[in-house]
Each structure stands twice: as C-alpha cells, then as structure tokens.
mmCIF file of C-alpha atoms and ligand atoms in Angstrom:
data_model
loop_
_atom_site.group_PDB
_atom_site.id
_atom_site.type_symbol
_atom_site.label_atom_id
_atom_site.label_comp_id
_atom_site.label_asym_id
_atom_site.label_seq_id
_atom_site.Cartn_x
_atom_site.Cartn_y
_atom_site.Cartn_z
ATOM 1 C CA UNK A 1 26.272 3.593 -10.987
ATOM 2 C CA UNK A 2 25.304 7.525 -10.680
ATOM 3 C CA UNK A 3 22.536 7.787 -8.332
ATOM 4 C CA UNK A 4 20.899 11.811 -8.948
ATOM 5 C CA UNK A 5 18.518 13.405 -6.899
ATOM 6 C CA UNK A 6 18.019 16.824 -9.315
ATOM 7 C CA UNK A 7 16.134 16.436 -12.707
ATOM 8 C CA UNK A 8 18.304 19.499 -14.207
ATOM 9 C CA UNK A 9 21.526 17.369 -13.581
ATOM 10 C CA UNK A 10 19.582 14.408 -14.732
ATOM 11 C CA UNK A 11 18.339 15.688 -17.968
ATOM 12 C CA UNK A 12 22.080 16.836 -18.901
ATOM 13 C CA UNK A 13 23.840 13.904 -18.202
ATOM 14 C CA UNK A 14 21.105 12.334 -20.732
ATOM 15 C CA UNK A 15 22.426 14.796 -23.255
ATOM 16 C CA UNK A 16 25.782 13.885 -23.167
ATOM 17 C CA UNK A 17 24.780 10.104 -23.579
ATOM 18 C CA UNK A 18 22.790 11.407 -26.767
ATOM 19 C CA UNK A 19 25.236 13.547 -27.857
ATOM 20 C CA UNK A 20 27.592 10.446 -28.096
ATOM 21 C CA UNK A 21 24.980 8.646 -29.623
ATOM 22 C CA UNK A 22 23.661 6.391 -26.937
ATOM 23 C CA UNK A 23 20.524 4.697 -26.549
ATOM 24 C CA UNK A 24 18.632 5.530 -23.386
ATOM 25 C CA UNK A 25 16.247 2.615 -21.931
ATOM 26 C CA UNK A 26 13.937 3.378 -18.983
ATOM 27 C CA UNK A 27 13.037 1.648 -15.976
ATOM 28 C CA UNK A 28 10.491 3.849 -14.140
ATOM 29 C CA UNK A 29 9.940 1.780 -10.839
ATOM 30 C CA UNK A 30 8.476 2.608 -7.051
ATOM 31 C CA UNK A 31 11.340 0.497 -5.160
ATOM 32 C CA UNK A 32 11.172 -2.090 -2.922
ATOM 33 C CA UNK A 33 13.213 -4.247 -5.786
ATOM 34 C CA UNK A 34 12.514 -7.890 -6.580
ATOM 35 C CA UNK A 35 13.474 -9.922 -9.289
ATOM 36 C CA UNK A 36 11.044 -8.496 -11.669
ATOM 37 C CA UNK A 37 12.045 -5.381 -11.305
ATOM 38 C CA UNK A 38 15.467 -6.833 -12.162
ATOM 39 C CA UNK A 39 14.236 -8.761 -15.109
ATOM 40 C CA UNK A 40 13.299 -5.181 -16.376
ATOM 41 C CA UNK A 41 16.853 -3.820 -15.719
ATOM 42 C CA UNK A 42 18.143 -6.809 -17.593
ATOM 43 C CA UNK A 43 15.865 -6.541 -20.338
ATOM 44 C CA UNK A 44 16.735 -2.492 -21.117
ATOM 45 C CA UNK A 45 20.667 -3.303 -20.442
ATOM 46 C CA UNK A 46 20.374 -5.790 -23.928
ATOM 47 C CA UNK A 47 18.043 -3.677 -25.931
ATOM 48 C CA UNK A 48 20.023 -0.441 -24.996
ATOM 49 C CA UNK A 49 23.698 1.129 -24.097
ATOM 50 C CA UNK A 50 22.443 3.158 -20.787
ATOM 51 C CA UNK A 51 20.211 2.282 -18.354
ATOM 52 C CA UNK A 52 18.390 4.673 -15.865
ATOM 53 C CA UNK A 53 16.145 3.270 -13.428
ATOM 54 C CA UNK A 54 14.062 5.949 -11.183
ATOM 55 C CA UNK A 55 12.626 5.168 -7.821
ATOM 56 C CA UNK A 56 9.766 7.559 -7.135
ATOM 57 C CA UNK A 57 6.597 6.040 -4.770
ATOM 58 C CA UNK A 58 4.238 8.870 -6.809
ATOM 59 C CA UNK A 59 1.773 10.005 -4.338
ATOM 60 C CA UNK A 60 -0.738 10.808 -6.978
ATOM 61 C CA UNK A 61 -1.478 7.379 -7.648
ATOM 62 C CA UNK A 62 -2.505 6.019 -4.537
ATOM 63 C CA UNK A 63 -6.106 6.912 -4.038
ATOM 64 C CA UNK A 64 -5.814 5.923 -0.232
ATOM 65 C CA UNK A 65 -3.905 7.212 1.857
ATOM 66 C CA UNK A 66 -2.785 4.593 4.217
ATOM 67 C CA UNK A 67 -1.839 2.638 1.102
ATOM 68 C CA UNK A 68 0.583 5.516 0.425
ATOM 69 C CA UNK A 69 1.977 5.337 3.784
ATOM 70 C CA UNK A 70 2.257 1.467 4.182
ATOM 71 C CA UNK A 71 4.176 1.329 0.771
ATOM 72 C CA UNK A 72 7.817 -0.437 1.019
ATOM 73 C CA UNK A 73 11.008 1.845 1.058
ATOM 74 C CA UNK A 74 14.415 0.816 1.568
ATOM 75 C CA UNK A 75 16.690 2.866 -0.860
ATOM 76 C CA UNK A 76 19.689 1.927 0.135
ATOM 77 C CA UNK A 77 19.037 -1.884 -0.845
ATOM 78 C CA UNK A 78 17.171 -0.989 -3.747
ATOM 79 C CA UNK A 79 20.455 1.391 -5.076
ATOM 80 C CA UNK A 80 22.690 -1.945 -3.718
ATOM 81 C CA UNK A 81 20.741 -4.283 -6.251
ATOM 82 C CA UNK A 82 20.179 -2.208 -9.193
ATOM 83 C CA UNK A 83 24.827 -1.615 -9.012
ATOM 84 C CA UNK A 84 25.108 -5.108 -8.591
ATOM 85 C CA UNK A 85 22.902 -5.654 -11.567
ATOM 86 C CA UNK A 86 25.075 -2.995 -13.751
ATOM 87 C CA UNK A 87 22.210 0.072 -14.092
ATOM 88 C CA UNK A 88 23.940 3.126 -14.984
ATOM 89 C CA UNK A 89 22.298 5.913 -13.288
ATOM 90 C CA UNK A 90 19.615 5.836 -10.050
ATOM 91 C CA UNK A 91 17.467 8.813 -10.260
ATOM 92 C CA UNK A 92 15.863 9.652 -7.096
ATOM 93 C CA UNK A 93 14.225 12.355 -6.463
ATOM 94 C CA UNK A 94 11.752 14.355 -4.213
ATOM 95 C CA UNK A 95 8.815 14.586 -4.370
ATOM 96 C CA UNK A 96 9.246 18.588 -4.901
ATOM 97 C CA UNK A 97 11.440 17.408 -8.024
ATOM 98 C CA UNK A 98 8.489 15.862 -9.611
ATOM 99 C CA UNK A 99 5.642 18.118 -8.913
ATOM 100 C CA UNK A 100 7.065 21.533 -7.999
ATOM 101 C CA UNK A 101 3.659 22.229 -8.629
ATOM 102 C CA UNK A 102 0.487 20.476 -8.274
ATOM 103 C CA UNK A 103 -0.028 18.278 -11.202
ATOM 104 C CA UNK A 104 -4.075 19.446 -12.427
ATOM 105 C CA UNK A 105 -3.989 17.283 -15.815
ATOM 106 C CA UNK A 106 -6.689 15.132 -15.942
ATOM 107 C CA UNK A 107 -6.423 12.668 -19.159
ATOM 108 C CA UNK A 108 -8.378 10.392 -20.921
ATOM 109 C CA UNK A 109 -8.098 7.070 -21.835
ATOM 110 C CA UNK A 110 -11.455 6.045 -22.714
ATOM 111 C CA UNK A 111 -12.915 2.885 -21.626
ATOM 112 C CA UNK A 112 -9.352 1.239 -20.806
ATOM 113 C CA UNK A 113 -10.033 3.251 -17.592
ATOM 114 C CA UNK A 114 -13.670 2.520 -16.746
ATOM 115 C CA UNK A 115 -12.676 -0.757 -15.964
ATOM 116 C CA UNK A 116 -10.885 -3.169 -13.540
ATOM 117 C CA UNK A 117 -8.197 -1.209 -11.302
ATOM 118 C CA UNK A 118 -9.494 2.029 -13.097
ATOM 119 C CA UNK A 119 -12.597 1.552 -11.076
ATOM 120 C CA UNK A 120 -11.565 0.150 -8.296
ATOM 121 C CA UNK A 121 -8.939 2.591 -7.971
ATOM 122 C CA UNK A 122 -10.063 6.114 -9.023
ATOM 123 C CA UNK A 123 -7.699 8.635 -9.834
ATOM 124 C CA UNK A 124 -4.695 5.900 -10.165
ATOM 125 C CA UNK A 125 -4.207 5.821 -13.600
ATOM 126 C CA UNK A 126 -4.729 9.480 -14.014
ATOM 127 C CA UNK A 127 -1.630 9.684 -11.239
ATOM 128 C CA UNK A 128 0.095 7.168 -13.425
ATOM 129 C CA UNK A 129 -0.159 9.007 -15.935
ATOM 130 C CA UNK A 130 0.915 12.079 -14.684
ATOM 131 C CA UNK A 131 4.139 10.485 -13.021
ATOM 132 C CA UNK A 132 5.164 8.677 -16.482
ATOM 133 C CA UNK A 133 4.695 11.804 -18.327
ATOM 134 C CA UNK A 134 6.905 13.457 -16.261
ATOM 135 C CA UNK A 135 9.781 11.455 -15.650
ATOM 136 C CA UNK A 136 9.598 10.391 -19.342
ATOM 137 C CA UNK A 137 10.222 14.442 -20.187
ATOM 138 C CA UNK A 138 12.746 14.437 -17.873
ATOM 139 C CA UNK A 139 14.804 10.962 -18.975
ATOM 140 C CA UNK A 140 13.707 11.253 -22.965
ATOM 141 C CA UNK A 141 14.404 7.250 -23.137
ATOM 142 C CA UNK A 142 14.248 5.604 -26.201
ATOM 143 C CA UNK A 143 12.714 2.620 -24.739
ATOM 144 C CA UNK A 144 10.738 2.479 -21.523
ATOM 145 C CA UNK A 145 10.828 -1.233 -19.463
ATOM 146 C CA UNK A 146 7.150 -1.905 -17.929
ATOM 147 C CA UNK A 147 5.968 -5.264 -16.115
ATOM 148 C CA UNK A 148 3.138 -7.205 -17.794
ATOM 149 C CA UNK A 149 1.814 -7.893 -13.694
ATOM 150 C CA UNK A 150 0.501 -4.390 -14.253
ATOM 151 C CA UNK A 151 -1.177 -5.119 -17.483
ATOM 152 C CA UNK A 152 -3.609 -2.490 -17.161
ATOM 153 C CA UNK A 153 -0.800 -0.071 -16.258
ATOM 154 C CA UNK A 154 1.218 -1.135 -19.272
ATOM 155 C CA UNK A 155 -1.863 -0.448 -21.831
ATOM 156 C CA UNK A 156 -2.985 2.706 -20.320
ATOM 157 C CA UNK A 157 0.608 3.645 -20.712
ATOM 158 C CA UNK A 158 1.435 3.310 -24.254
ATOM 159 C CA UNK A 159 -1.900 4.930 -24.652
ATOM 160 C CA UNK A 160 -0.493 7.929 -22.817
ATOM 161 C CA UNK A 161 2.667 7.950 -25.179
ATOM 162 C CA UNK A 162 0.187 7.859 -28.283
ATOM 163 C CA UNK A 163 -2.046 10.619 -26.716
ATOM 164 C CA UNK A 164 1.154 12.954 -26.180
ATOM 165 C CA UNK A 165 3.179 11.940 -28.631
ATOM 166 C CA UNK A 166 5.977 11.025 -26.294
ATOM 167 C CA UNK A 167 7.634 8.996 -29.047
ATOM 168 C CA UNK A 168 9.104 6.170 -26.271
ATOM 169 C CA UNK A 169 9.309 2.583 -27.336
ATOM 170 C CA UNK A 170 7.453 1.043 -24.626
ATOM 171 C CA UNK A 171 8.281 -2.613 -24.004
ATOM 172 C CA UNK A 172 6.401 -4.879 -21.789
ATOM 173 C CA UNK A 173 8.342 -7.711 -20.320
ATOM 174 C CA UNK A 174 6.800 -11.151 -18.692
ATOM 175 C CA UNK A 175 5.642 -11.068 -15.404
ATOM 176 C CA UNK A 176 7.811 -13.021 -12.768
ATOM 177 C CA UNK A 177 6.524 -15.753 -10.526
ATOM 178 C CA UNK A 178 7.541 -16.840 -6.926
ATOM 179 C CA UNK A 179 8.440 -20.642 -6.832
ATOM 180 C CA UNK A 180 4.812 -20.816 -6.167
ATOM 181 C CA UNK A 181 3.618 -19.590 -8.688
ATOM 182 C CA UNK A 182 2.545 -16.408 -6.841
ATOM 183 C CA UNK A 183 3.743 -13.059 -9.022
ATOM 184 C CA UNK A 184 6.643 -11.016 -7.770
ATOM 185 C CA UNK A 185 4.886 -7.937 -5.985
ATOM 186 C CA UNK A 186 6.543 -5.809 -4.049
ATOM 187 C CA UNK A 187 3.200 -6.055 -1.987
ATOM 188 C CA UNK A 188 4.672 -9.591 -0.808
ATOM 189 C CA UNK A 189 6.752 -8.511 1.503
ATOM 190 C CA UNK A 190 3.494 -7.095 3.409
ATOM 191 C CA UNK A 191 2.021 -10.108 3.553
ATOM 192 C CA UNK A 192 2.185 -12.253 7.347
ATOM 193 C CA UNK A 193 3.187 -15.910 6.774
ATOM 194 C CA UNK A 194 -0.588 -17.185 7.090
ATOM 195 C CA UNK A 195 -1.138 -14.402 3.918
ATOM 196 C CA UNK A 196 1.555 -15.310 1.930
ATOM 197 C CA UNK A 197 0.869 -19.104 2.001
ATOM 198 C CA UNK A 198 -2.806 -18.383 1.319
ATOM 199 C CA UNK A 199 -2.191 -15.842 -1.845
ATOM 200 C CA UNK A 200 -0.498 -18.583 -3.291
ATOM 201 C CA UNK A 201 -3.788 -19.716 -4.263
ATOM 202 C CA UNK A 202 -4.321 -16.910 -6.685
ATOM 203 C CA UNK A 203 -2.000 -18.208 -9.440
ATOM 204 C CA UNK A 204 -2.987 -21.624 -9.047
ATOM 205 C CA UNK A 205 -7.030 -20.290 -9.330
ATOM 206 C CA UNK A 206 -6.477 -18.474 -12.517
ATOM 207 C CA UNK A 207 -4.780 -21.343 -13.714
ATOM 208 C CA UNK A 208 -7.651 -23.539 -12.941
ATOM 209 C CA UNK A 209 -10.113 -21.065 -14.482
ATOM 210 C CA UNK A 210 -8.398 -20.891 -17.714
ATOM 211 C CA UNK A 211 -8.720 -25.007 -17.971
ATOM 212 C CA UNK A 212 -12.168 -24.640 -17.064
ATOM 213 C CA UNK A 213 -12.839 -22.200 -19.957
ATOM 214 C CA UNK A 214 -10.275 -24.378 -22.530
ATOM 215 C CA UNK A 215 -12.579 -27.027 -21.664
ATOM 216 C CA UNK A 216 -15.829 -25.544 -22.606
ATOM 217 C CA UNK A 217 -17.392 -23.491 -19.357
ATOM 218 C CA UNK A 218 -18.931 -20.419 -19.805
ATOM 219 C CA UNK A 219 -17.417 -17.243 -18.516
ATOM 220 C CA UNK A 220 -19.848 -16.454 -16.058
ATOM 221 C CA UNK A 221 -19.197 -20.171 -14.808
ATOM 222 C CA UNK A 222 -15.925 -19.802 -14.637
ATOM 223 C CA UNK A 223 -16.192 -16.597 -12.535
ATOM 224 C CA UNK A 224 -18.550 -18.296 -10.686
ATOM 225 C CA UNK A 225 -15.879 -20.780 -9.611
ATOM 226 C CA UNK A 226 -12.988 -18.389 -8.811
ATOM 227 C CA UNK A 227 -15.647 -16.394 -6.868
ATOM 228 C CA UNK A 228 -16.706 -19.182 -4.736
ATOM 229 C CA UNK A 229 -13.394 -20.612 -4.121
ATOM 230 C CA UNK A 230 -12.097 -17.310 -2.933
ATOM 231 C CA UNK A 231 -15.220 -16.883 -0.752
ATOM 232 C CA UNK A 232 -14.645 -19.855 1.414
ATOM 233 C CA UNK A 233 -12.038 -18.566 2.954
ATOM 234 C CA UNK A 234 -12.361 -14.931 5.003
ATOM 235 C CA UNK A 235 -8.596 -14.586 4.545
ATOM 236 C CA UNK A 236 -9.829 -13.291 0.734
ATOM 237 C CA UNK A 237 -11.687 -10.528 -0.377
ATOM 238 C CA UNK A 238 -12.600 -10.730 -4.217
ATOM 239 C CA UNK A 239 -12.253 -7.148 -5.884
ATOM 240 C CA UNK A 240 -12.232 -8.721 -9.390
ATOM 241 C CA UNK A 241 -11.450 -11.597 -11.811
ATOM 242 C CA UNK A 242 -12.458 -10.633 -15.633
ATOM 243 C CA UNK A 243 -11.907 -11.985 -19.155
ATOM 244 C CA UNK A 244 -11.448 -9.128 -21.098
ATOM 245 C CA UNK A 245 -10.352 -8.626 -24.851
ATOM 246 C CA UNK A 246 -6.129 -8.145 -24.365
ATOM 247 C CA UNK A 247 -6.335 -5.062 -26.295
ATOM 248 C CA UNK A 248 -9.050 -3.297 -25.325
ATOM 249 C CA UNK A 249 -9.712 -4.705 -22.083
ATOM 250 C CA UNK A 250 -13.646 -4.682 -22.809
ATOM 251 C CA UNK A 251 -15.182 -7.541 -20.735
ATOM 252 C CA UNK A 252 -15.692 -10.547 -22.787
ATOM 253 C CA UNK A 253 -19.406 -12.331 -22.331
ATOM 254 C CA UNK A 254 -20.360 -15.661 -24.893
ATOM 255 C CA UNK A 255 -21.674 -13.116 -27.552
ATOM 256 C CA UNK A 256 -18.058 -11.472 -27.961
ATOM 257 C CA UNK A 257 -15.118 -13.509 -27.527
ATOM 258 C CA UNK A 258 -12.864 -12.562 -30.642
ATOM 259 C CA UNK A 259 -9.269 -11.602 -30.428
ATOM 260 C CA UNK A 260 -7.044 -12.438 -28.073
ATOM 261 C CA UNK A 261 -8.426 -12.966 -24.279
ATOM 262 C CA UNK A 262 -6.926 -12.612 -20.640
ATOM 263 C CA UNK A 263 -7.986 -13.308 -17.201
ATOM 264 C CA UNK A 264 -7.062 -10.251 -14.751
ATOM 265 C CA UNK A 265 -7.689 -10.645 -10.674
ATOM 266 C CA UNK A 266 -7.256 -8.286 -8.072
ATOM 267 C CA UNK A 267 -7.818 -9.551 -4.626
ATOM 268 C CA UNK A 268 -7.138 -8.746 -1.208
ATOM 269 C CA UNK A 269 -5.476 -11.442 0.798
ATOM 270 C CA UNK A 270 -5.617 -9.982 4.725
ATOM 271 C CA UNK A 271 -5.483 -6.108 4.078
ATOM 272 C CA UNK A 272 -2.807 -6.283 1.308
ATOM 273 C CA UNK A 273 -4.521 -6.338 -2.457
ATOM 274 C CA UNK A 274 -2.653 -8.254 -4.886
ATOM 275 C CA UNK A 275 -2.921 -8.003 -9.119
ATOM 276 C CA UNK A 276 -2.468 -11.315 -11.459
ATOM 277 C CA UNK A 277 -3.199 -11.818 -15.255
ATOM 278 C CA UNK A 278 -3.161 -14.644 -17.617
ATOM 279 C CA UNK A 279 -3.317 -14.833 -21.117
ATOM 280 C CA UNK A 280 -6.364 -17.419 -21.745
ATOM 281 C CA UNK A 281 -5.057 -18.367 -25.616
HETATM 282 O O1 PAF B 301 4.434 0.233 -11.748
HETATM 283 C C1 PAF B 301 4.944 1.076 -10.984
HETATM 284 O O2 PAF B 301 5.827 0.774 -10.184
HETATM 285 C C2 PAF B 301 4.431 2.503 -11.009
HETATM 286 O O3 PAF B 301 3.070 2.547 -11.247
HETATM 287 C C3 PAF B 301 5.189 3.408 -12.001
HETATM 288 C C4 PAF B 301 4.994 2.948 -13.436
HETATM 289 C C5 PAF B 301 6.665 3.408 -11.657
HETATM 290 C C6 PAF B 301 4.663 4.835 -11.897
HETATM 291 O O4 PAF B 301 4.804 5.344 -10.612
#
C-alpha cells in the first residue's frame, strides 16, 4: 500500500491509474477503523481495480469543539488494517492540504438538512460537504464507498454530487452490527464498560419499535415508547428517534406514510452520542 500525505502527488498517481485504464473506488473515512469501515474497503476492492482510502478527521464538521478534540486517532493501526486488507493507496493529509484556505461555501440541500442530525448538528453537513467535495476533486473516483449508519450523511451526499455535478457513483453499503446488535461506530471505543453494555439497548429498541408499528401502533405511540424506555434510565439522553420517508427524509405522521419508511435515532449514552437506522418495510 502507498500511504501519501500531498494531494499534488496524489492526484498524479490517479492519472497514471486512469491513463492505464483503471477504475478508481473511494473510501473517504475519519479513522479509528472497524469492521465497517473494512466492509467498505472490501466492497470498492470487488466493484473496482484501485482502492484509495483517505483518513482526514475534517474539522469543519464538528460543530463542537470538544467533540473535535475527543475524536479517535491512531494512524498507524488504521494504515496496519487497511494493508492487511489489500487498499492500494492511504492518503493522509493535513489539514493545510485540505483547506489551504478557509473553506466559505455554504450549500444547500433543502429540507434533507432541516432535519435530524442537520439540526441537531448545525453546520455538519455543510462541513461534510465541503470535505467530500474536496477530496472527491482531488481522488476523481469512479465510485465512492459510504456507510448506510450515516444515512443522513449518505443522502445529503449524493445530493452534493447531483448539485456539482461531481459525476461519482456513490454506493452505500449495509451498516455493520456488534454481536449485540449495537452498530460499528468508531464512537464505541469511547464508551466506559457501564456505556457500552447500556447502548446495546439502542438496536434492540428500534427493533422493538418497528414490531410495534408492523403491528398496528401509531407513530407517535411508537415514539412514545422508545422515548420512555430511554428515559428511565439517566445513562440516556434522547436527541431523536423519527420515521421519516427513506428518500426524502420528511417526517412521516398517519396522514403520510407512502414510500418506503425508516426509523433513525441519535442518542447520547454517557457523553458519547451514538446514530442507528432501520428500514421499517
Ligand atoms: O463518515 C465519515 O467518516 C465522514 O463524515 C466523512 C464522510 C469521511 C467526511 O469527513
């Protein structure tokens, strides 16, 4: 595996693979690997001939601070993973790479962003956004590997590659789940035993809710119920659980259900907030 720190030297190795006719996939990641982020790697090494992976924690998506500063990094482990599971080249670069410059863009993805994490999180998606953009133009990838945990992420992304005409394939792959049934995060690893035994709750909940619903409860029951079993326990702090239309994300209520549905949660178990979605259909 090449691991590259420079975007120049990044950008023409990617020639040469097009110039030979190669097909570049993408796996834009923040590090701190699990086996999701593998799955991704795996996914882009079948569907394509070269596989870049970048490991960038983008400060312009964390709208706090101490978020920023708490987030996992262990490079070395990350780089020791992503050989072992055959990626081609590491790109790694400072921040000074990415935004020589402050980044001032400010786009707009309607009402996908006036909901959910794009509330709860202002400025993320717009930092998301900028990030992608970026390291797309510098990788050019075919295909781009996302992570269906980040669901929001994932739409809000192949909006951006409509909205710029970035002309990536953008594949989302299945979320991965702990033996528990809690989602690979690599916000686990923050979590104290007492935390990580209790978050294992959330997968369970949101499968209970979606029987609840299957078997005829209303959605503001069913919130109800994933409200109040959350609130009996301090341990968990409720930021959301919605059913919202999969494709647009608007909110479903008993006058519009059509299309397909999905449950999303974001909750914070101790101080470390965790992200889950289900398909409901
Ligand atoms: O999902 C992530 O890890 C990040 O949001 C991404 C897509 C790599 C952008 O920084």
């Amino acid at each position: 595996m090449v691991i590259i720190d420079n975007k120049t030297e990044l950008s023409h190795l990617v020639d040469q693979y097009r110039q030979k006719g190669k097909i570049i996939g993408f796996v834009p990641t923040m590090g701190a690997l699990h086996e999701g982020h593998l799955s991704l790697v795996k996914k882009s090494k079948e569907l394509t001939d070269i596989t870049i992976c970048s490991i960038f924690v983008n400060p312009t998506q964390f709208n706090d601070k101490a978020d920023l500063e708490l987030y996992p990094r262990m490079p070395e482990k990350d780089a020791y993973m992503l050989e072992k599971e055959g990626c081609g080249v590491l790109f790694l670069p400072e921040v000074s790479q990415i935004y020589p410059e402050e980044d001032k863009r400010v786009f707009d993805f309607g009402n996908l962003e006036r909901i959910l994490d794009g509330t709860s999180r202002p400025g993320h998606f717009n930092g998301v956004a900028q990030v992608v953009s970026i390291l797309f133009g510098i990788v050019k990838p075919d295909k781009a590997f996302f992570g269906e945990k980040d669901y929001q992420q994932l739409l809000i992304i192949k909006e951006l590659n409509n909205l710029l005409q970035l002309k990536v394939e953008v594949i989302g792959c299945p979320i991965l789940r702990e033996s528990d049934g809690l989602a690979m995060s690599s916000r686990n690893m923050l979590l104290s035993d007492e935390e990580r035994k209790a978050a294992s709750l959330i997968p369970n909940l949101m499968q209970e809710a979606k029987r609840l619903k299957q078997q005829g409860k209303t959605i503001p029951e069913v919130k109800q119920f994933v409200s109040q079993q959350l609130g009996s326990n301090p341990i968990y702090k409720l930021d959301y659980y919605e059913i919202c239309n999969a494709t647009t994300l608007s909110p479903l209520n008993s006058l519009n259900n059509s299309g397909k549905s999905i449950s999303l949660i974001a909750v914070f178990v101790g101080k470390i907030r965790l992200i889950d979605n289900l398909a409901l259909d």
